[in-house]
mmCIF file of C-alpha atoms in Angstrom:
data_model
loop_
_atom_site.group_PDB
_atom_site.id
_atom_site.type_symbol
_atom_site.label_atom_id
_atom_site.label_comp_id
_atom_site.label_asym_id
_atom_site.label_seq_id
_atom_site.Cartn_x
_atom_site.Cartn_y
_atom_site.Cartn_z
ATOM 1 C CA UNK A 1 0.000 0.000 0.000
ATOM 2 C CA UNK A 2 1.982 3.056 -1.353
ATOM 3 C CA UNK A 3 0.865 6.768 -0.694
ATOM 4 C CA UNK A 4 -0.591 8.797 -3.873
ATOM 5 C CA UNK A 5 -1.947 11.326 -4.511
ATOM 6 C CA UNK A 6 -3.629 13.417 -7.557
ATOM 7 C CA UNK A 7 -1.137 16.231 -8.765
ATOM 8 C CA UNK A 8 -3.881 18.733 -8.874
ATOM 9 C CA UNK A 9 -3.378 21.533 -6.834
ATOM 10 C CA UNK A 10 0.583 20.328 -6.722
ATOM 11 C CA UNK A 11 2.167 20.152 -10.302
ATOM 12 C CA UNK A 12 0.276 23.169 -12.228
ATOM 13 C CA UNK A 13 1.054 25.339 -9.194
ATOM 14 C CA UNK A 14 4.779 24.713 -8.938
ATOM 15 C CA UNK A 15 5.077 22.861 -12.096
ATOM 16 C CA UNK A 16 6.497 19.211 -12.464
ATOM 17 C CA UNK A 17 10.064 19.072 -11.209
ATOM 18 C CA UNK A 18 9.117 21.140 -7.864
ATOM 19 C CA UNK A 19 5.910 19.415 -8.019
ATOM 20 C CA UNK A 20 7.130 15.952 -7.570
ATOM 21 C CA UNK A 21 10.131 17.367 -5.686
ATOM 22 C CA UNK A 22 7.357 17.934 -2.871
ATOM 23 C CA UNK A 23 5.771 14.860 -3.029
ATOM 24 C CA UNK A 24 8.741 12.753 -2.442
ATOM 25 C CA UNK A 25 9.444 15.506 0.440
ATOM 26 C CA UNK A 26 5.987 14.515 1.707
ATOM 27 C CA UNK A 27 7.017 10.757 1.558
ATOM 28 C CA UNK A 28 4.241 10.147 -0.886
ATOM 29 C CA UNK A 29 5.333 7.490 -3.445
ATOM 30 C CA UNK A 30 3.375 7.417 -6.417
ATOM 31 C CA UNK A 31 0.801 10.514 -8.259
ATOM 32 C CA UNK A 32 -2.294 10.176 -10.044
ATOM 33 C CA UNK A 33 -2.587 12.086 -13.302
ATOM 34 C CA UNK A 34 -5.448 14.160 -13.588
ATOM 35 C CA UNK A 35 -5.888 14.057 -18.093
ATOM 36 C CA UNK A 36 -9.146 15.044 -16.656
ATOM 37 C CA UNK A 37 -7.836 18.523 -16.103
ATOM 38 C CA UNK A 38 -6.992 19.001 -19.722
ATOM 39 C CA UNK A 39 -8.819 20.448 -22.527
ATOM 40 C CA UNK A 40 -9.647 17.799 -25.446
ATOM 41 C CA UNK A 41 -7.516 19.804 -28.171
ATOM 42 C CA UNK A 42 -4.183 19.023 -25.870
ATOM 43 C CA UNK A 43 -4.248 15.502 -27.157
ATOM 44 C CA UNK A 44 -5.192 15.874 -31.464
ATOM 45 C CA UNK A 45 -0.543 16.647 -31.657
ATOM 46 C CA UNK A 46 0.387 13.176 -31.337
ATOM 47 C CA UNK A 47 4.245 15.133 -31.537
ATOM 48 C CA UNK A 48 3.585 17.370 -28.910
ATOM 49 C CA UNK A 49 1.825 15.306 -26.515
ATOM 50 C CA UNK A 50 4.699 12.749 -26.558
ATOM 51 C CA UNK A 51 7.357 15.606 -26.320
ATOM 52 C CA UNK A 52 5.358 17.094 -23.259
ATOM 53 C CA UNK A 53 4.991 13.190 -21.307
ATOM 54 C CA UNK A 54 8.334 12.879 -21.951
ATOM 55 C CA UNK A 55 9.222 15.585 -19.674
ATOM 56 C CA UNK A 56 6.489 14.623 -16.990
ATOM 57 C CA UNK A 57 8.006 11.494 -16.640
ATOM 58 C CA UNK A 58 11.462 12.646 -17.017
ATOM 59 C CA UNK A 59 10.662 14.987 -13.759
ATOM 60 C CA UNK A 60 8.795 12.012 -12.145
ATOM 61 C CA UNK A 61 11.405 9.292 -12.091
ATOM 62 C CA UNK A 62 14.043 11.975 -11.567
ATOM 63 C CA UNK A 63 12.337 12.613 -8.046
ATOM 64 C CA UNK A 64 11.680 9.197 -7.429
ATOM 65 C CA UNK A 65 7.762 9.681 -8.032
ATOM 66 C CA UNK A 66 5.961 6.167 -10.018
ATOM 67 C CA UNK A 67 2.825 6.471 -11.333
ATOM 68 C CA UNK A 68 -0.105 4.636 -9.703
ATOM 69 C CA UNK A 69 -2.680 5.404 -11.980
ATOM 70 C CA UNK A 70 -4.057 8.174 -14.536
ATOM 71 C CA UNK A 71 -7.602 9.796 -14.518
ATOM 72 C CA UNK A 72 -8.663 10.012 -18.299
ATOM 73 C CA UNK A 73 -10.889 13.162 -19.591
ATOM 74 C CA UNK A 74 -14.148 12.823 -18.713
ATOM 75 C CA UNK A 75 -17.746 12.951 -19.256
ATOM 76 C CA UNK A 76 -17.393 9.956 -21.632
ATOM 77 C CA UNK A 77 -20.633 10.607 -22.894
ATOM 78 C CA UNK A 78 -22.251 14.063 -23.439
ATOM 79 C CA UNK A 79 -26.292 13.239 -24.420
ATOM 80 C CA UNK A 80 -27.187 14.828 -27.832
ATOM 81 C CA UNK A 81 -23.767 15.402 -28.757
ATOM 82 C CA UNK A 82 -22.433 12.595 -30.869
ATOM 83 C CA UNK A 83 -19.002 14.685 -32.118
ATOM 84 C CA UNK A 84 -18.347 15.913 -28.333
ATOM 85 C CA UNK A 85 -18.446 12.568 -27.118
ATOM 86 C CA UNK A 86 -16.524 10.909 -30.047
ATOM 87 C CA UNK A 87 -13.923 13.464 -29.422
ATOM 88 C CA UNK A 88 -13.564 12.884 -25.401
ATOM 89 C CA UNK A 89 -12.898 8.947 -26.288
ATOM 90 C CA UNK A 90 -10.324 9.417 -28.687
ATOM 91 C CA UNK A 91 -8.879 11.435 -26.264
ATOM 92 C CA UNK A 92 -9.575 8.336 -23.584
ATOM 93 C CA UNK A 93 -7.494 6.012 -26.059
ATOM 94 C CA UNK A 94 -4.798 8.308 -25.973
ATOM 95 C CA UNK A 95 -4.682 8.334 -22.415
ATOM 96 C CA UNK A 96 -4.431 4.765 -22.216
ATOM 97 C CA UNK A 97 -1.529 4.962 -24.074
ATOM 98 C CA UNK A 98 0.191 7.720 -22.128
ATOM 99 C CA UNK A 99 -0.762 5.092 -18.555
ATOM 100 C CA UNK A 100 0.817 2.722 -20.646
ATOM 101 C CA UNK A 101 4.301 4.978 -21.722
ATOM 102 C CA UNK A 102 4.887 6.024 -18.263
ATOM 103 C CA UNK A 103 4.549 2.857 -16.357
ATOM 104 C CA UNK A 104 1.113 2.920 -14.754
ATOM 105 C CA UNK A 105 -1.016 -0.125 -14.632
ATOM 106 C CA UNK A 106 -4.591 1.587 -14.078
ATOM 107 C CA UNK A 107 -6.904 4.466 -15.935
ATOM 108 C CA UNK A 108 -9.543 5.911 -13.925
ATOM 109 C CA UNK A 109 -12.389 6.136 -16.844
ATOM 110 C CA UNK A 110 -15.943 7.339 -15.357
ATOM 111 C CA UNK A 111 -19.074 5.393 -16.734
ATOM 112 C CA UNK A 112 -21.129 6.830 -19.041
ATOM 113 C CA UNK A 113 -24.073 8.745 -17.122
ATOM 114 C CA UNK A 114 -28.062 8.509 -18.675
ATOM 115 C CA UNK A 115 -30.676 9.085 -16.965
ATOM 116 C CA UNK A 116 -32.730 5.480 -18.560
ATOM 117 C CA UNK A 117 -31.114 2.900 -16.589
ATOM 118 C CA UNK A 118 -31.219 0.274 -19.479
ATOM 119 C CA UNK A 119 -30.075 2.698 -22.212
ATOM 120 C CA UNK A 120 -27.207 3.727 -19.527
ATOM 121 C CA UNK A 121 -26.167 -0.247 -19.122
ATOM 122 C CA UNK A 122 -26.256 -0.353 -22.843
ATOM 123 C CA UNK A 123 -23.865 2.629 -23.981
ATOM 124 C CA UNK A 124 -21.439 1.930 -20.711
ATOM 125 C CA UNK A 125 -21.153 -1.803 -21.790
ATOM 126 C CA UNK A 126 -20.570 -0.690 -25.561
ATOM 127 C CA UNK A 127 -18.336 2.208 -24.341
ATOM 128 C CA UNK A 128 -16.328 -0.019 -22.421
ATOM 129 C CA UNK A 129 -15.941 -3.152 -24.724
ATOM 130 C CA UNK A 130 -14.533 -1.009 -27.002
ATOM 131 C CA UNK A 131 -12.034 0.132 -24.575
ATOM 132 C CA UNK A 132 -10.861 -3.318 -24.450
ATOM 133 C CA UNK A 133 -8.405 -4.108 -27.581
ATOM 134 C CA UNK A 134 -6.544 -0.801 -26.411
ATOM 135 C CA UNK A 135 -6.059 -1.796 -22.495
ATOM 136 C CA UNK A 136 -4.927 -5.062 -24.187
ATOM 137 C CA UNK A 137 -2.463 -3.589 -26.212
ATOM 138 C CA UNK A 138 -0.831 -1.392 -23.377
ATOM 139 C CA UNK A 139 -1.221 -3.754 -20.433
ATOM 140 C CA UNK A 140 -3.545 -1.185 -18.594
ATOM 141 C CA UNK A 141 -6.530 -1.593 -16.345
ATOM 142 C CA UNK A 142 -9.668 0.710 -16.556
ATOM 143 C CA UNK A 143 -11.360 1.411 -13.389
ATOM 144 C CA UNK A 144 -14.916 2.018 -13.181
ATOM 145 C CA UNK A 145 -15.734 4.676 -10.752
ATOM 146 C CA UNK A 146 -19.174 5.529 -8.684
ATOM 147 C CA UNK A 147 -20.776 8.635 -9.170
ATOM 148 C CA UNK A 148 -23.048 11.180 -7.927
ATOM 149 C CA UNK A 149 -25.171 13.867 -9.349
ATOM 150 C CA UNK A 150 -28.379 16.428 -8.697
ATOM 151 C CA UNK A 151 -31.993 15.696 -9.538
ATOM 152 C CA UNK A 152 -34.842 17.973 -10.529
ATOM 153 C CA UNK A 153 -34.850 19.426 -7.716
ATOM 154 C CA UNK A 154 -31.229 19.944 -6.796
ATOM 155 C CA UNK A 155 -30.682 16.871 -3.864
ATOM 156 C CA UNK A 156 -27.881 15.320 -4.715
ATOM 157 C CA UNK A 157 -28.233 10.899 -4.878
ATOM 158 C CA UNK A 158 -26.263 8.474 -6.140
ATOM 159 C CA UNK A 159 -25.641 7.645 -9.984
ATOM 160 C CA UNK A 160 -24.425 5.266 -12.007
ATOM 161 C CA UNK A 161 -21.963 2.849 -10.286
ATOM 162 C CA UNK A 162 -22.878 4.080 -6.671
ATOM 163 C CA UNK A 163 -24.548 0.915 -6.049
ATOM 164 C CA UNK A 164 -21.416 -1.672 -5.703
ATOM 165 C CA UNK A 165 -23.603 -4.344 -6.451
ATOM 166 C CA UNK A 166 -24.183 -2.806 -10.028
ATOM 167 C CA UNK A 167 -20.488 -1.954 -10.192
ATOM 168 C CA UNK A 168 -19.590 -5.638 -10.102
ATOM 169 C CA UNK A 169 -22.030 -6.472 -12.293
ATOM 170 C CA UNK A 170 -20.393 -3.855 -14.577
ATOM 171 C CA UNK A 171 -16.744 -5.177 -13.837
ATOM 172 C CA UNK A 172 -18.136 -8.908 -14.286
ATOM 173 C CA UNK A 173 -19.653 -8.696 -17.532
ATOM 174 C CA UNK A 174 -17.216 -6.507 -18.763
ATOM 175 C CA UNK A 175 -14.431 -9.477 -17.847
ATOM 176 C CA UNK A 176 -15.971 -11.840 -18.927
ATOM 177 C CA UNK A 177 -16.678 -10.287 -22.829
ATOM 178 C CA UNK A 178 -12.767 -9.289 -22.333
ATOM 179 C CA UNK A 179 -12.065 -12.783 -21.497
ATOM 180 C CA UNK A 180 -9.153 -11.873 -19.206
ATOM 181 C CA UNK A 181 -9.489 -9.316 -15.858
ATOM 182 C CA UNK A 182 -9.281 -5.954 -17.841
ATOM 183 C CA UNK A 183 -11.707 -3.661 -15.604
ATOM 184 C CA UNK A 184 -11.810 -3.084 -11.748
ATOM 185 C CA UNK A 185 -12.827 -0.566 -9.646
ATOM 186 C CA UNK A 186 -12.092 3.033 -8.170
ATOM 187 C CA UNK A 187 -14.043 3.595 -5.078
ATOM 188 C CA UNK A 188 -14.201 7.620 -4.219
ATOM 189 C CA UNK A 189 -15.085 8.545 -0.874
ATOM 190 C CA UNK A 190 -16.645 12.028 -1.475
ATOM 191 C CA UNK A 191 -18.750 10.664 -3.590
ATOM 192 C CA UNK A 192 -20.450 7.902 -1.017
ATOM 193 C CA UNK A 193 -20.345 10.769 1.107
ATOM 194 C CA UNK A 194 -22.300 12.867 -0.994
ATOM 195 C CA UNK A 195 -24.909 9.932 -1.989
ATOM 196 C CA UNK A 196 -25.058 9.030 1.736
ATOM 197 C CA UNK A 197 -23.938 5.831 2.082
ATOM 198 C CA UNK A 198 -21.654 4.496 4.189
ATOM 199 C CA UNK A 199 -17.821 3.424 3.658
ATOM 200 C CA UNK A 200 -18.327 -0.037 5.105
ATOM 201 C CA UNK A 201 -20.509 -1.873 3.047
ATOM 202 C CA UNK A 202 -19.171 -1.053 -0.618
ATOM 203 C CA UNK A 203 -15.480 -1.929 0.250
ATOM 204 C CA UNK A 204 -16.935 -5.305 1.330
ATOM 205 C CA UNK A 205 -19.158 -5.793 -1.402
ATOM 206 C CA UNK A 206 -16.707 -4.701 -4.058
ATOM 207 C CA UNK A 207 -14.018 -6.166 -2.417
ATOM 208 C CA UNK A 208 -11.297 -8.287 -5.116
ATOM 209 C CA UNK A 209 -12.692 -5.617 -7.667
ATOM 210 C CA UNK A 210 -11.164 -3.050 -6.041
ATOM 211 C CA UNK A 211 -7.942 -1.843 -7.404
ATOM 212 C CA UNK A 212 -7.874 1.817 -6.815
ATOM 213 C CA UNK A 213 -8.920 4.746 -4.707
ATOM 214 C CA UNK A 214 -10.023 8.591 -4.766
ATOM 215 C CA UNK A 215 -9.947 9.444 -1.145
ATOM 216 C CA UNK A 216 -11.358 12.734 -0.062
ATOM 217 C CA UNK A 217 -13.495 14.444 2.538
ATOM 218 C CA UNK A 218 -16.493 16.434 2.448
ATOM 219 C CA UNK A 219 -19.073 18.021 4.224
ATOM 220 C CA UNK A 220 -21.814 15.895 2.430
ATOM 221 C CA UNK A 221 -22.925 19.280 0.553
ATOM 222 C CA UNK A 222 -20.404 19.630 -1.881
ATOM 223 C CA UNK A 223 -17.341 17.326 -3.643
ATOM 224 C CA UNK A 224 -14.590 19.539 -2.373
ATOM 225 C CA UNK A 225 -12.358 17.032 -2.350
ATOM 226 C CA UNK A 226 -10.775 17.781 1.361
ATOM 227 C CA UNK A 227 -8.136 16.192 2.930
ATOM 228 C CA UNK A 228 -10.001 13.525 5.205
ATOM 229 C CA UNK A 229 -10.680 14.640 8.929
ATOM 230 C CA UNK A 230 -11.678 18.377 7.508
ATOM 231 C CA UNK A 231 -15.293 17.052 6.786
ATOM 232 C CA UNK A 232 -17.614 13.910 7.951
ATOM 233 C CA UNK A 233 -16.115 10.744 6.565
ATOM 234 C CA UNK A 234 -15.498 8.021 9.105
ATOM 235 C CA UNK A 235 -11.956 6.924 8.848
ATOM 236 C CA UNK A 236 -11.732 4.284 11.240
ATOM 237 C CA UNK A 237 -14.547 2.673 9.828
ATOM 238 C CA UNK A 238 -12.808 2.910 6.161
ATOM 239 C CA UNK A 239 -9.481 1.953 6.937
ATOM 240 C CA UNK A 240 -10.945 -1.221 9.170
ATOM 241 C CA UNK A 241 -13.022 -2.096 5.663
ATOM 242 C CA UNK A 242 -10.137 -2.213 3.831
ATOM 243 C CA UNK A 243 -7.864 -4.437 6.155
ATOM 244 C CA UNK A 244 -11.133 -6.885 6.088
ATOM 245 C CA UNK A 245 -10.747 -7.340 2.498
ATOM 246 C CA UNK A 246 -7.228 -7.780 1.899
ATOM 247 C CA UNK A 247 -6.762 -4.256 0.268
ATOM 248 C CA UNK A 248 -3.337 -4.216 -1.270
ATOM 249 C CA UNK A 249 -3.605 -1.155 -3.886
ATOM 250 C CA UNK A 250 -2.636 1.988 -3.454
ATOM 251 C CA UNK A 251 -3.751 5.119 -0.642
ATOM 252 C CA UNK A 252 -4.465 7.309 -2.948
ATOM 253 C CA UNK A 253 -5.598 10.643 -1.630
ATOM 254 C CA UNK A 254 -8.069 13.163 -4.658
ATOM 255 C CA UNK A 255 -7.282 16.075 -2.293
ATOM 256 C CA UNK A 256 -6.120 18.700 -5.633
ATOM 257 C CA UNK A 257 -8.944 21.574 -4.009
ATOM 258 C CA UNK A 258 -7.851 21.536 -0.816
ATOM 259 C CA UNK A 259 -4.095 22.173 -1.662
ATOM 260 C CA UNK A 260 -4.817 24.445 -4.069
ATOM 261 C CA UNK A 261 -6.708 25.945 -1.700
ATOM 262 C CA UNK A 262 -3.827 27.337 0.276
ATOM 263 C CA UNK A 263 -2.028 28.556 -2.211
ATOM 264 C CA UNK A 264 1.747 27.921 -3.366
ATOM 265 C CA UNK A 265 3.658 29.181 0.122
ATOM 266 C CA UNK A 266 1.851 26.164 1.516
ATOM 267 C CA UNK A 267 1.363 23.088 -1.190
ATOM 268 C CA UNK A 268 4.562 21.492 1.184
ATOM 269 C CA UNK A 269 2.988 21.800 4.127
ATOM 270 C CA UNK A 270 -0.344 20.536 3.001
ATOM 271 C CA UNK A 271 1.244 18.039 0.474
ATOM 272 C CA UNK A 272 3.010 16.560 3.761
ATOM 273 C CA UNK A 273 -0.119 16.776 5.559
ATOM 274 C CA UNK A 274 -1.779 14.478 3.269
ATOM 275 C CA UNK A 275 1.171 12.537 2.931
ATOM 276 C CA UNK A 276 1.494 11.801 7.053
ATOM 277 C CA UNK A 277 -2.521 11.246 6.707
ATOM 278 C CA UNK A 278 -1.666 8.079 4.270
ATOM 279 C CA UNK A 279 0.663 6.690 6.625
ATOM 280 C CA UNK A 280 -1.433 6.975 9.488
ATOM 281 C CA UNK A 281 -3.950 5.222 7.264
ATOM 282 C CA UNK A 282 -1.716 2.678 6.028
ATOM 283 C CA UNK A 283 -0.682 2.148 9.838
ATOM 284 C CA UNK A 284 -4.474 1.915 11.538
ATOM 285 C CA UNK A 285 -4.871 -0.549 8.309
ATOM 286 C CA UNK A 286 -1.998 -2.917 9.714
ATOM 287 C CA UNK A 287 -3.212 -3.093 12.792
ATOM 288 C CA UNK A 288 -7.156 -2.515 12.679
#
């Protein structure tokens, strides 16, 4: 169980060498790559987007940083919009080529989101399977993740994926059409915060599924993406989950708002914050 976490908040505020510089500072071991955070038209120059990973994992492995996993660009469907969302999965195969190039096994891909529950099984099964020649190819992972959004009236409740019973039907269908364990699971804590349901039973349910994390706090308002013990997440109750099932992935910490919160004097302090946070986790883990 190495310590991650995103580079949000981290890298684009004091760029990639004195980015990673203060994660390995922090004692964190690995990043996740936010592709999310990039616009679609970064990744139609093939030249320049292999010049610029070059350099990103130049600075990584120069600072002793690996990569744990990637978060691809996302929505990977926008309804009504057939040349938007054709554009956001090329983009998505690209990025499983860029997990692959700098040595990460796992892609973070979020499910396709409709409000029809059989037309949303449909498109995330045909989304995915098509996914599955190119995570072949590079000897990457995709991880499902759960979601969250608003309904007509603006209460928030869980989407597609929030249910882990649904998620490994997802990740068991989708194996079995790949014939080989290609898909797994990202759990993310602010968002079974925000649906209301409680840390305990998904780990459990989901458990040899899950591969990958997105922890992060919140106040069960908003996904702010805190740095746990800043809003109402039970951590005890998480960490004693995971030593139940056998977790052996990575503690990787989604916390890119709250360091960018504080601005660049203080993305080391936070950074190591986060990064003492894992360990404690990792430790109460050990011995829960």
């Amino acid at each position: 169980m190495k310590i991650s976490i995103s580079n949000g908040g981290i890298t684009d505020v004091l760029g990639y060498e004195a980015g990673f510089a203060a994660m390995k500072k922090a004692r964190i071991d690995a990043v996740d790559f936010g592709l999310n955070a990039f616009p679609l038209d970064f990744f139609e120059d093939e030249d320049k987007l292999w010049e610029y990973f070059k350099e990103v994992k130049r600075a990584a492995e120069d600072n002793g940083i690996e990569f744990g996993q990637f978060h691809a660009p996302c929505p990977s469907y926008i309804h009504g919009n057939e040349e938007a969302t054709r554009k956001v999965r090329e983009a998505i195969v690209k990025s499983i080529r860029i997990a692959s190039y700098c040595g990460s096994r796992y892609i973070i891909v979020h499910p396709c989101f409709i409000t029809n529950e059989e037309e949303e099984w449909e498109e995330n099964i045909r989304f995915y399977s098509s996914l599955i020649p190119h995570l072949q190819e590079n000897g990457v992972i995709c991880c499902l993740e759960n979601m969250w959004a608003y309904d007509d009236s603006g209460k928030i409740y869980g989407a597609v994926c929030s249910e882990a019973q649904e998620a490994n039907r997802y990740i068991d269908v989708l194996n079995e059409i790949a014939g080989e364990d290609l898909f797994a699971f990202c759990l993310d804590t602010g968002h079974l915060i925000l649906a209301g349901i409680d840390f305990d039973y998904p780990v459990k349910t989901l458990e040899k599924r899950l591969k990958t994390l997105h922890i992060n706090d919140n106040d069960g308002l908003g996904d702010h993406h805190l740095c746990p013990y800043m809003g109402v997440g039970d951590w005890n109750r998480f960490c004693k989950a995971l030593k139940e099932i056998g977790y052996q992935g990575n503690l990787n910490f989604e916390t890119g708002p709250q360091v960018q919160r504080f601005g660049a004097p203080l993305v080391q302090e936070v950074t190591s914050l986060i990064g003492g946070v894992g360990r404690f986790f990792s430790k109460m883990i050990e011995e829960a």
